[in-house]
mmCIF file of C-alpha atoms and ligand atoms in Angstrom:
data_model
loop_
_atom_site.group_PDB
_atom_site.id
_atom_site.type_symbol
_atom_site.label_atom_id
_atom_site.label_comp_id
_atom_site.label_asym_id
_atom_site.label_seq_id
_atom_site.Cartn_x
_atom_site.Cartn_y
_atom_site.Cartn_z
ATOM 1 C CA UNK A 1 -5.863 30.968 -3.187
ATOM 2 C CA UNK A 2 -5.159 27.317 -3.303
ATOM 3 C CA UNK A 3 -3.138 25.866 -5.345
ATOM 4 C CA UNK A 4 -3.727 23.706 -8.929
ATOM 5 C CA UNK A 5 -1.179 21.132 -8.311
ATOM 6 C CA UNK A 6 -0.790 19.371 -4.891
ATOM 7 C CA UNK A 7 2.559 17.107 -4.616
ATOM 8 C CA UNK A 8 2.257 14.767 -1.406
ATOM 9 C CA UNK A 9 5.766 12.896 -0.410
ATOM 10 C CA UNK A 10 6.064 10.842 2.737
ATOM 11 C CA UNK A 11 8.966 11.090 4.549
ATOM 12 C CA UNK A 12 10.669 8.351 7.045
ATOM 13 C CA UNK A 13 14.685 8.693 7.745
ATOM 14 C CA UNK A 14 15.339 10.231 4.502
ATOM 15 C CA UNK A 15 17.935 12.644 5.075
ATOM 16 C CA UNK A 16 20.318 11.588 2.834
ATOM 17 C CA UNK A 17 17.467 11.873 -0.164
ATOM 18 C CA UNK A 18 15.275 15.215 0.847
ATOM 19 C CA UNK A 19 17.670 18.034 -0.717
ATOM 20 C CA UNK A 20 17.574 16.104 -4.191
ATOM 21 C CA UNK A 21 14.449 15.121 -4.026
ATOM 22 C CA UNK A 22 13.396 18.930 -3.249
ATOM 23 C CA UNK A 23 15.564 20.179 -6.058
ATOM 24 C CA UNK A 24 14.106 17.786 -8.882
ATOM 25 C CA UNK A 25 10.917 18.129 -7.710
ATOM 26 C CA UNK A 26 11.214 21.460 -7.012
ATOM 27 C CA UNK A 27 12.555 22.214 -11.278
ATOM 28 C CA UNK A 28 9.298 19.784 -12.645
ATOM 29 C CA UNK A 29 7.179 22.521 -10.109
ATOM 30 C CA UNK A 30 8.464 25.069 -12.186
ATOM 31 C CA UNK A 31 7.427 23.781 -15.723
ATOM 32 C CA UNK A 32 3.917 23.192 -14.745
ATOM 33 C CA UNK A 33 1.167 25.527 -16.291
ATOM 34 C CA UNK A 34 -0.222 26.403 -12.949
ATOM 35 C CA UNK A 35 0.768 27.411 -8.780
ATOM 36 C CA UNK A 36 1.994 23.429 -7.226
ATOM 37 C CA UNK A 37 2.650 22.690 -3.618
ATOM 38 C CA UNK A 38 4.796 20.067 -2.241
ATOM 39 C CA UNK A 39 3.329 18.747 0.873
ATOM 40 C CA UNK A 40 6.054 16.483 3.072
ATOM 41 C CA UNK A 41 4.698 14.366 5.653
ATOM 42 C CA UNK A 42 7.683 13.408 8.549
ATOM 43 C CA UNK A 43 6.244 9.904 8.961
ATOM 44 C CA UNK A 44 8.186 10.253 12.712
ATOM 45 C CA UNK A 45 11.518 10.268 11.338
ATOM 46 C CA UNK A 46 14.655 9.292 14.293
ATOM 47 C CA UNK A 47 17.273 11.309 12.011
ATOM 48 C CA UNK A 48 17.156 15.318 10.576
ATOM 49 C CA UNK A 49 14.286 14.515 8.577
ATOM 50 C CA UNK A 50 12.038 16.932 10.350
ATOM 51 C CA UNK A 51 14.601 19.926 10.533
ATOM 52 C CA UNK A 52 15.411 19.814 6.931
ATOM 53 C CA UNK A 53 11.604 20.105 6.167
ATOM 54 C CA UNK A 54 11.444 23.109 8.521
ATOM 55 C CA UNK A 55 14.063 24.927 6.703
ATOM 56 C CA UNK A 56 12.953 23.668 3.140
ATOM 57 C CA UNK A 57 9.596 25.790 4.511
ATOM 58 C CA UNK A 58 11.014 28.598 5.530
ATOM 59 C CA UNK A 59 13.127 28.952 2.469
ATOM 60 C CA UNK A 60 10.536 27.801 -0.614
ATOM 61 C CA UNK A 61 6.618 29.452 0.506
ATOM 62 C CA UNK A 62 5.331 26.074 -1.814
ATOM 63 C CA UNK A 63 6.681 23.530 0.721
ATOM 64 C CA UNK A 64 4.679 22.450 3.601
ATOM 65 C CA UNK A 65 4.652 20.133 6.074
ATOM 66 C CA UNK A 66 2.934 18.002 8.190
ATOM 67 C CA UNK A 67 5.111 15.659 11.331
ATOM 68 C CA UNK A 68 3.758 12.672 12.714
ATOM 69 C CA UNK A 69 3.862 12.246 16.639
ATOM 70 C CA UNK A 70 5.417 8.744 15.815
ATOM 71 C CA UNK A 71 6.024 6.304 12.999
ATOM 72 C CA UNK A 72 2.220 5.601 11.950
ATOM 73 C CA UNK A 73 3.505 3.630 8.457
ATOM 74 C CA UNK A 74 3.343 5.185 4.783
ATOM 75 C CA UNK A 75 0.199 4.267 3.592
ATOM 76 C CA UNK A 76 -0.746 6.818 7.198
ATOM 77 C CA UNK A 77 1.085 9.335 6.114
ATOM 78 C CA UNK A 78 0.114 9.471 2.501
ATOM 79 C CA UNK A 79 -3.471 8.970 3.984
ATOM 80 C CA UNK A 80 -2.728 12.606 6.249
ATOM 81 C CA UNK A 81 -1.380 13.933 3.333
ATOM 82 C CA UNK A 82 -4.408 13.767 1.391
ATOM 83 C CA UNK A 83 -6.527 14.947 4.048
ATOM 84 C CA UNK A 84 -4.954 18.228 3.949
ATOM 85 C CA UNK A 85 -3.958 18.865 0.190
ATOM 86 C CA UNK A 86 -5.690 21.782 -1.533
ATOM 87 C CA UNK A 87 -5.303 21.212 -5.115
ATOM 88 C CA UNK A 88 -7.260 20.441 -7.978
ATOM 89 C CA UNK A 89 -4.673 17.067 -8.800
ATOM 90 C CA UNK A 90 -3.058 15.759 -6.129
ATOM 91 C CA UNK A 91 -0.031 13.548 -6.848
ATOM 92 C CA UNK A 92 1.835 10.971 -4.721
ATOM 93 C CA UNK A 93 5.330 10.207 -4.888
ATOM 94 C CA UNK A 94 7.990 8.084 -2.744
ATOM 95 C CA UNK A 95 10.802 10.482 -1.554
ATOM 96 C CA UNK A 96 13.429 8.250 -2.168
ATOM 97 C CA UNK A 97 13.176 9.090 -6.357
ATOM 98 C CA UNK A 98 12.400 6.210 -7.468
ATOM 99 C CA UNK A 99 9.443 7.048 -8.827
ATOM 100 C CA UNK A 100 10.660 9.706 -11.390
ATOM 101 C CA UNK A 101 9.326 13.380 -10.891
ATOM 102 C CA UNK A 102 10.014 13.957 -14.121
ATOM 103 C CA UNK A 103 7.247 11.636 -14.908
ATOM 104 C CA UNK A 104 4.802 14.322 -13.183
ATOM 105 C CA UNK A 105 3.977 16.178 -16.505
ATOM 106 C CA UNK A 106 2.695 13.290 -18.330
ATOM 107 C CA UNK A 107 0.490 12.267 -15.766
ATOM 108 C CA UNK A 108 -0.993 15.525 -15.590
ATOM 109 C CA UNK A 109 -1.202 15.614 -19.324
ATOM 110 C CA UNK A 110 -3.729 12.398 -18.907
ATOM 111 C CA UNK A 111 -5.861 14.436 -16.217
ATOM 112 C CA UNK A 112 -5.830 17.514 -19.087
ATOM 113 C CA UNK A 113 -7.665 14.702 -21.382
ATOM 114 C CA UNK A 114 -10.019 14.239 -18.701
ATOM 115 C CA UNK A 115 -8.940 10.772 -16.528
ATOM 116 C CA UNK A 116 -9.798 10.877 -12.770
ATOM 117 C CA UNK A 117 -6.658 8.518 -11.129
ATOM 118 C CA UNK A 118 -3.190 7.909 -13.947
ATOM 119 C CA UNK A 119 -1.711 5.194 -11.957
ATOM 120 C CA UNK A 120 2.611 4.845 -12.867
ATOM 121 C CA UNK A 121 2.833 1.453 -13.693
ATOM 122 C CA UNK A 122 6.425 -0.261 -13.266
ATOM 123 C CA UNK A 123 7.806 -2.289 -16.665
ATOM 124 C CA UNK A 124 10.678 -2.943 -14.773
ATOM 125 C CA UNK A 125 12.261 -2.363 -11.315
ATOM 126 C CA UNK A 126 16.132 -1.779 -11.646
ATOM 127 C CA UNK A 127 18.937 -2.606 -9.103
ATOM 128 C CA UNK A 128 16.045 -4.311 -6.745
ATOM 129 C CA UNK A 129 17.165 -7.816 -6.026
ATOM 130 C CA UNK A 130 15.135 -10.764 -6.852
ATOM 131 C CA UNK A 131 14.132 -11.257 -3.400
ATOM 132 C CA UNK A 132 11.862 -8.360 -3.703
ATOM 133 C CA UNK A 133 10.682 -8.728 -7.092
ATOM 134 C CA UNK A 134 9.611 -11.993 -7.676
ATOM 135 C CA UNK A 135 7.417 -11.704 -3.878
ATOM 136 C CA UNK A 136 6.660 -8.658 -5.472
ATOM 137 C CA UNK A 137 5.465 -10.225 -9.339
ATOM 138 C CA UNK A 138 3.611 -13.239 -7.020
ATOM 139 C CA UNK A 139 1.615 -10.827 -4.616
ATOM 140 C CA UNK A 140 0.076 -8.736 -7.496
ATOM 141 C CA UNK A 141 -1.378 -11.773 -10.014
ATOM 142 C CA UNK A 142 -2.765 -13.223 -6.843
ATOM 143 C CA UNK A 143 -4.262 -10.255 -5.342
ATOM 144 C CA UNK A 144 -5.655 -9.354 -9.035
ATOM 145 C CA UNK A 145 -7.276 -13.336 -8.915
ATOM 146 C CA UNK A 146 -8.448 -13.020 -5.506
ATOM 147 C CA UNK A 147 -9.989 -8.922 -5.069
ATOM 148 C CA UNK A 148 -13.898 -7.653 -6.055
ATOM 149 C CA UNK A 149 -12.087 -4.814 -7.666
ATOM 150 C CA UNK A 150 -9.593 -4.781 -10.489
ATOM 151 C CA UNK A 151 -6.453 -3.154 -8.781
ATOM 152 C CA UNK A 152 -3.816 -3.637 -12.048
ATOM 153 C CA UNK A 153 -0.680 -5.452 -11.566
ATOM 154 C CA UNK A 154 3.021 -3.623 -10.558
ATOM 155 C CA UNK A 155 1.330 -0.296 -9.586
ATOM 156 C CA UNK A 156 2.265 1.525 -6.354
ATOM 157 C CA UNK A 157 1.351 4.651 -5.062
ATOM 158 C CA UNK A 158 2.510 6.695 -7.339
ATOM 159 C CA UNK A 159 -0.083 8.229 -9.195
ATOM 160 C CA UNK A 160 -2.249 11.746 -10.052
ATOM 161 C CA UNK A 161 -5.651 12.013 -8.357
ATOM 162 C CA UNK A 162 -8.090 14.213 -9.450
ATOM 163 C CA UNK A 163 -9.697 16.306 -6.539
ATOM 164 C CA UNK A 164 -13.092 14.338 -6.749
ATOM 165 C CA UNK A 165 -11.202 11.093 -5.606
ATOM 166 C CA UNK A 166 -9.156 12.491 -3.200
ATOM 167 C CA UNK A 167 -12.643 13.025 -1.808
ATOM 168 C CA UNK A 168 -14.083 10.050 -2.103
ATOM 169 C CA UNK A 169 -10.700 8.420 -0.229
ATOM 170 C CA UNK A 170 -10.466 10.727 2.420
ATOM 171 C CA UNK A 171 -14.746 9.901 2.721
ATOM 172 C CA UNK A 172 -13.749 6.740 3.560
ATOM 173 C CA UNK A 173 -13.413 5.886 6.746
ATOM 174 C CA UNK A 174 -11.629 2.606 7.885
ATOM 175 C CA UNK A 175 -8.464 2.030 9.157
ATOM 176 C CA UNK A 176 -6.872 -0.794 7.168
ATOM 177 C CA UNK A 177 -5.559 1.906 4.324
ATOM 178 C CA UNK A 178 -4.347 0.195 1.386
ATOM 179 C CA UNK A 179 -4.209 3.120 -0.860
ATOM 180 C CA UNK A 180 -3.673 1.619 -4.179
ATOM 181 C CA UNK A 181 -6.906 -0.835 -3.640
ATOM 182 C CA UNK A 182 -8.817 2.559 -2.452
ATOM 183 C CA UNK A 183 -8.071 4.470 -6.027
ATOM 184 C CA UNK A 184 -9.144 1.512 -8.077
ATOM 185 C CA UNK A 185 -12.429 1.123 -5.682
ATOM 186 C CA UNK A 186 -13.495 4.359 -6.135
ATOM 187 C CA UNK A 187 -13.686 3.773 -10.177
ATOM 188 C CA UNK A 188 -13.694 6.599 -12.449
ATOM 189 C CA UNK A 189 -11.916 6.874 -15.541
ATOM 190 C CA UNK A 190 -8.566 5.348 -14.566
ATOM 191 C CA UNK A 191 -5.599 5.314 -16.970
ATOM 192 C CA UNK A 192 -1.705 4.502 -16.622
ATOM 193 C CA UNK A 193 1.203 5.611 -18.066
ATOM 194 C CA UNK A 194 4.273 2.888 -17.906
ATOM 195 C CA UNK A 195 7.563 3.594 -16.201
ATOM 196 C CA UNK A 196 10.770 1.600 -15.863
ATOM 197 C CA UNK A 197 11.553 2.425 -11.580
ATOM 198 C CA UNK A 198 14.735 3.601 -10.763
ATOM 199 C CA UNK A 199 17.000 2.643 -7.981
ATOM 200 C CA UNK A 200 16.720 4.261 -4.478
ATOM 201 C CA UNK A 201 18.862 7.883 -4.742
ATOM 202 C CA UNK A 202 20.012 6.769 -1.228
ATOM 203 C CA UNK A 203 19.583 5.400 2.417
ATOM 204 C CA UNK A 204 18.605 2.035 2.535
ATOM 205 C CA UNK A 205 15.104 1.018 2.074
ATOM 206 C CA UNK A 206 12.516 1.921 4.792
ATOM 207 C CA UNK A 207 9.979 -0.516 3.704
ATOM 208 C CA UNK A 208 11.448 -3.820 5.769
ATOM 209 C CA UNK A 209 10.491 -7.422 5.205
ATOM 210 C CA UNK A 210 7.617 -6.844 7.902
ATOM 211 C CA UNK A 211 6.223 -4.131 7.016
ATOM 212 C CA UNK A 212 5.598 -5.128 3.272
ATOM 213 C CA UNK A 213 4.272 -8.649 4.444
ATOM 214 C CA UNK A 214 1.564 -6.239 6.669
ATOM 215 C CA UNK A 215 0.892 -4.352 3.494
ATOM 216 C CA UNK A 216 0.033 -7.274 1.490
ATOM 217 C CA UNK A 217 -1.849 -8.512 3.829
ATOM 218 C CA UNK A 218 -4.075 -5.350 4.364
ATOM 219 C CA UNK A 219 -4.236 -5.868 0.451
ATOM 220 C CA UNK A 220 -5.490 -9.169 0.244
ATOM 221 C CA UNK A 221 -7.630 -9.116 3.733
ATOM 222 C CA UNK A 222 -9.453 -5.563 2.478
ATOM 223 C CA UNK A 223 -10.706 -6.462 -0.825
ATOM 224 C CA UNK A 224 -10.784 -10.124 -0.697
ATOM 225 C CA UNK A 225 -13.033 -12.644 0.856
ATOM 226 C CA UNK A 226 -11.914 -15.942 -0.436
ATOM 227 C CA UNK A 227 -9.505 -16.606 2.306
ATOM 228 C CA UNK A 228 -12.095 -17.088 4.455
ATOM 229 C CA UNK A 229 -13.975 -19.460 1.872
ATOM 230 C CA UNK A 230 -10.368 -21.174 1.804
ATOM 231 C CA UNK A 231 -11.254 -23.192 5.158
ATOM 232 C CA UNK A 232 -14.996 -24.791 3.526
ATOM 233 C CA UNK A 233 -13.662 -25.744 0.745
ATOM 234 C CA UNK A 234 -10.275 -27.829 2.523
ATOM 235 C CA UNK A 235 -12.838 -29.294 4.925
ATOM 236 C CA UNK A 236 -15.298 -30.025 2.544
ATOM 237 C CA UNK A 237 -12.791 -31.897 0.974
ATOM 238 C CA UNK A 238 -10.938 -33.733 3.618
ATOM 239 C CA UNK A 239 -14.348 -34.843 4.359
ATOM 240 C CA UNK A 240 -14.798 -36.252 1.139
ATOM 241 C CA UNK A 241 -11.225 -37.754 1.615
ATOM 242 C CA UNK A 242 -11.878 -39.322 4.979
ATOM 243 C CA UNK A 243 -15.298 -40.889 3.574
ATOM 244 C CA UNK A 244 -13.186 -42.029 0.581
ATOM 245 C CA UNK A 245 -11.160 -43.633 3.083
ATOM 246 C CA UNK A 246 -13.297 -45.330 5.381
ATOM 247 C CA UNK A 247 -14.799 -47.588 2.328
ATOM 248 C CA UNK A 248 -11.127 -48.327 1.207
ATOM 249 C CA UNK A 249 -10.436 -49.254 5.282
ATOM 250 C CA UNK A 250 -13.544 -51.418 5.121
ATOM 251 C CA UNK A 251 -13.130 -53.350 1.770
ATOM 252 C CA UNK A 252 -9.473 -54.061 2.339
ATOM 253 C CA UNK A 253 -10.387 -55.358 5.899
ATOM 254 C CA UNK A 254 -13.277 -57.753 4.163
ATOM 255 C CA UNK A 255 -10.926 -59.009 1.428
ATOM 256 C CA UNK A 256 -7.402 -58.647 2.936
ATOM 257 C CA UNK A 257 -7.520 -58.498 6.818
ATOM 258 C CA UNK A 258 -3.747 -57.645 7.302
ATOM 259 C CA UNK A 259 -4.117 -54.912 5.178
ATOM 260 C CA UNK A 260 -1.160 -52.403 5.487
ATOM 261 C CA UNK A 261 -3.554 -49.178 4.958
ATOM 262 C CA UNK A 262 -4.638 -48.941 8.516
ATOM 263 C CA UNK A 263 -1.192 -48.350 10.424
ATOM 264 C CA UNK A 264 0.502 -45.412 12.596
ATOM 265 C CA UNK A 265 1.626 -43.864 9.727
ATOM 266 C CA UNK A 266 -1.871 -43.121 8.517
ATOM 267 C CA UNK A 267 -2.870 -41.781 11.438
ATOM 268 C CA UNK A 268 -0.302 -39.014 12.215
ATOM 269 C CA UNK A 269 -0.405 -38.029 8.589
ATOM 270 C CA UNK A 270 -4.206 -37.602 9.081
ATOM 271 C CA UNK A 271 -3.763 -35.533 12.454
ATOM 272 C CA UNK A 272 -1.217 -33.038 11.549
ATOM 273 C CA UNK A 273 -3.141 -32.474 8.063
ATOM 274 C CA UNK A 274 -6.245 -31.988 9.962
ATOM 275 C CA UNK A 275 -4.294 -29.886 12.578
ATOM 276 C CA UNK A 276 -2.762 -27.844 10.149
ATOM 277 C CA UNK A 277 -5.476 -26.873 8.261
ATOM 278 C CA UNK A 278 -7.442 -25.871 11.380
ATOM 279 C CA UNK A 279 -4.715 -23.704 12.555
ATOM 280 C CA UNK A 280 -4.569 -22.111 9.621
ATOM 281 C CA UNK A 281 -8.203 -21.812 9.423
ATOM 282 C CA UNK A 282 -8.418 -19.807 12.286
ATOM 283 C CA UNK A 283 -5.106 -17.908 11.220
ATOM 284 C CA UNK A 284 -7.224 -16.335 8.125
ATOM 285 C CA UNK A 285 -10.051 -16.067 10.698
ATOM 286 C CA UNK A 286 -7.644 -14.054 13.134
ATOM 287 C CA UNK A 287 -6.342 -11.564 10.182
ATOM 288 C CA UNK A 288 -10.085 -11.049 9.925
ATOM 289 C CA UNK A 289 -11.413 -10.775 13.339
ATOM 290 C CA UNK A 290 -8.278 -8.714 14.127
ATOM 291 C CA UNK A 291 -9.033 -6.422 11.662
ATOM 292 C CA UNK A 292 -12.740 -5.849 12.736
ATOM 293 C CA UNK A 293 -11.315 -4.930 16.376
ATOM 294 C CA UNK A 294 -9.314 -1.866 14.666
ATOM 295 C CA UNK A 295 -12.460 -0.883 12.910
ATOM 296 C CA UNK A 296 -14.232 -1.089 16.033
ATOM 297 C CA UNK A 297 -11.987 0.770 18.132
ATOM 298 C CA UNK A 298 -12.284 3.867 16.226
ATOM 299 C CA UNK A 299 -8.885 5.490 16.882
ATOM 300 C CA UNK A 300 -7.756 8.461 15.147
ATOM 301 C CA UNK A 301 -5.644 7.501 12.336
ATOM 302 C CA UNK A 302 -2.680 9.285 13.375
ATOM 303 C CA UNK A 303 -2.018 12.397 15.674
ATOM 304 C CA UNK A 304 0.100 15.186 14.540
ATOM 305 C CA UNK A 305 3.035 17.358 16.456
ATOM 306 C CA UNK A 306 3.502 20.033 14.127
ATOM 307 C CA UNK A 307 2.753 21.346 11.071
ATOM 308 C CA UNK A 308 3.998 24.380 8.573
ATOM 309 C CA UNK A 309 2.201 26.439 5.823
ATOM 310 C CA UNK A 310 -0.778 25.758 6.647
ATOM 311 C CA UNK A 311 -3.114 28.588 8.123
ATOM 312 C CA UNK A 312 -5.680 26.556 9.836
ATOM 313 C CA UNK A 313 -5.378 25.718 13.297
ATOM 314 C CA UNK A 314 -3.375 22.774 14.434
ATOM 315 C CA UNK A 315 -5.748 19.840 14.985
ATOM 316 C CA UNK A 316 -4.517 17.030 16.742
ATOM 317 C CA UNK A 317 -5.951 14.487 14.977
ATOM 318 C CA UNK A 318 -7.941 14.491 12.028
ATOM 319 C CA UNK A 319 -10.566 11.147 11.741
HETATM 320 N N1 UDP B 1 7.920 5.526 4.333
HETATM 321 C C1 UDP B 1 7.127 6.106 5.313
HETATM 322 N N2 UDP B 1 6.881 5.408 6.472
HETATM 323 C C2 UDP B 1 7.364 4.135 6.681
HETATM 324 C C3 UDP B 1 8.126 3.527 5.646
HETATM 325 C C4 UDP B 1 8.369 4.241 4.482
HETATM 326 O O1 UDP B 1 6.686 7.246 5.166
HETATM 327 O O2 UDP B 1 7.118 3.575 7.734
HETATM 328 C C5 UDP B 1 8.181 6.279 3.079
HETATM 329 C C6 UDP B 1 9.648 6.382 2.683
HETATM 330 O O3 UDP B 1 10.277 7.474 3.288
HETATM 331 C C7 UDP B 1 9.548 6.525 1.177
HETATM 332 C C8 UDP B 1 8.314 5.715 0.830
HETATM 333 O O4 UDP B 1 7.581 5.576 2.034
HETATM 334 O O5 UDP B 1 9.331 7.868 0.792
HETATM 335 C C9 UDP B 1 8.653 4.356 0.251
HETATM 336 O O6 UDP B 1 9.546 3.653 1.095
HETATM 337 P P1 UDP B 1 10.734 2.772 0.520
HETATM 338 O O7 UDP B 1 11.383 3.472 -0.594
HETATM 339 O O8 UDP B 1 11.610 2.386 1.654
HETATM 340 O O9 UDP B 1 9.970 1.478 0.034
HETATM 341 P P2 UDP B 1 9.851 0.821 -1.415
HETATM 342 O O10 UDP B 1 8.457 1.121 -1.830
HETATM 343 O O11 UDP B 1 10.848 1.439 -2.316
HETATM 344 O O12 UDP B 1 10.097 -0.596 -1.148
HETATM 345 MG MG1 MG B 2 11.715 3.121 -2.439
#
């Protein structure tokens, strides 16, 4: 019999959170009007990660678990989570309870009135410094200027899915997973509910400077073309600008021979603009091209090394 609810955390060096994580979740399981799992996903944890999802198995039949052969990055491990969830909503949380689980039974309350994806949106993110947030408040108003699809502002992946989208995602096959631009893609009828985030329980945050940088860049690169415009519009431009310029040279050199306009000066500014914009130019290319070779490649999305409660054999990879 599977289940109604399906509860999806990924996991990476959270020992210090998993216990009270499992115990709030665990109490919001209890109040819901049908059977819930909680899948964890050990995103190749280094710490006790793994063995305190073994024994959270063994002890609670609703937890399961899926481990990682290495670290393959959250929006992987959410992505294997969905692959293998069995329920009718499927919800996605952080497991370092932020993202309220107390919140869980309005969300599902908006699914009850018949919405698809009810996306948590952040009002406010406490005890996160400013170096995060204001990146953070930038990243989202540009991506929602630049992207084909409307993905709203200060969501993250927290959020109920009804079964049909978890579908539709898990139909989808490329590489370059940004989950949150995925949900809005796939359309639906989309609500939100608005939450103020909490501080991490504890641990410090797994999500370093590089890894968010990739993330908004698999944002921006997957539902975006306008970078790559970028580059024709600059040179159209500096054309216009050097044109612009060769009159002025000209007509100063008719009326005013020892005019000042044509010195070094001019020229290395001119260069390193010029140089600068090509090598950016083929930056945006590269982000592109690079992401094309991925595609191409067609590797598995992640491998797995072991798995619990679940009664199907153990593939090794799952495209
Ligand atoms: N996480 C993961 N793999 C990673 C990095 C993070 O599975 O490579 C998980 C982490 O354990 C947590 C969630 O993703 O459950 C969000 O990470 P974190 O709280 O560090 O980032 P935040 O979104 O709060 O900046
Ligand atoms: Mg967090």
């Amino acid at each position: 019999m599977s289940p109604k609810y399906s509860l999806i955390v990924p996991i990476y060096n959270e020992e210090e959170t998993i216990l009270e994580m499992y115990h709030r979740v665990a109490a919001v399981m209890d109040q819901l009007d049908g059977s819930a799992e909680l899948i964890l996903i050990n995103d190749g944890s280094r710490d006790c990660s793994l063995s305190l999802l073994r024994d959270l198995h063994q002890k609670d039949p609703r937890v399961c678990y899926i481990s990682l052969a290495r670290n393959f990055g959250h929006q992987i491990a959410v992505t294997a989570g969905l692959n293998f969830v069995r329920g009718q909503a499927v919800i996605i949380l952080d497991a370092d309870l932020q993202d309220p689980p107390e919140l869980i039974p309005h969300l599902i309350e908006k699914w009850q009135q018949g919405y698809q994806v009810v996306y948590a949106q952040r009002t406010q993110r406490r005890k996160e410094s400013w170096l995060k947030r204001l990146p953070a408040y930038l990243f989202y108003r540009l991506l929602r200027r630049l992207a084909d699809v409307d993905i709203p502002p200060d969501t993250g992946d927290f959020c109920l899915m009804d079964r049909r989208v978890v579908d539709i995602l898990n139909a989808m096959p490329e590489r370059n997973r940004y989950i949150r631009g995925l949900r809005s893609w796939a359309g639906l009828q989309q609500t939100s509910i608005r939450f103020e985030r909490d501080p991490r329980f504890a641990g410090e945050v797994k999500y370093t400077f590089r890894k968010s940088l990739s993330l908004a860049a698999n944002g921006l690169v997957s539902f975006s073309r306008l970078p790559l415009r970028l580059s024709t519009y600059v040179g159209l431009a500096a054309a216009v600008a050097a044109i612009l310029m060769a009159v002025l040279v000209l007509y100063w050199r008719i009326v005013s021979p020892n005019s000042p306009l044509t010195g070094f000066a001019t020229i290395m500014i001119a260069i390193f603009f010029l140089g600068a914009v090509q090598l950016v130019s083929i930056g945006i290319l590269g982000e592109y091209v690079g992401r094309i070779y991925e595609e191409v490649k067609g590797r598995p999305l992640y491998i797995l090394s072991e798995m619990g409660g679940f009664t199907e054999e153990l593939p090794i990879y799952k495209r």
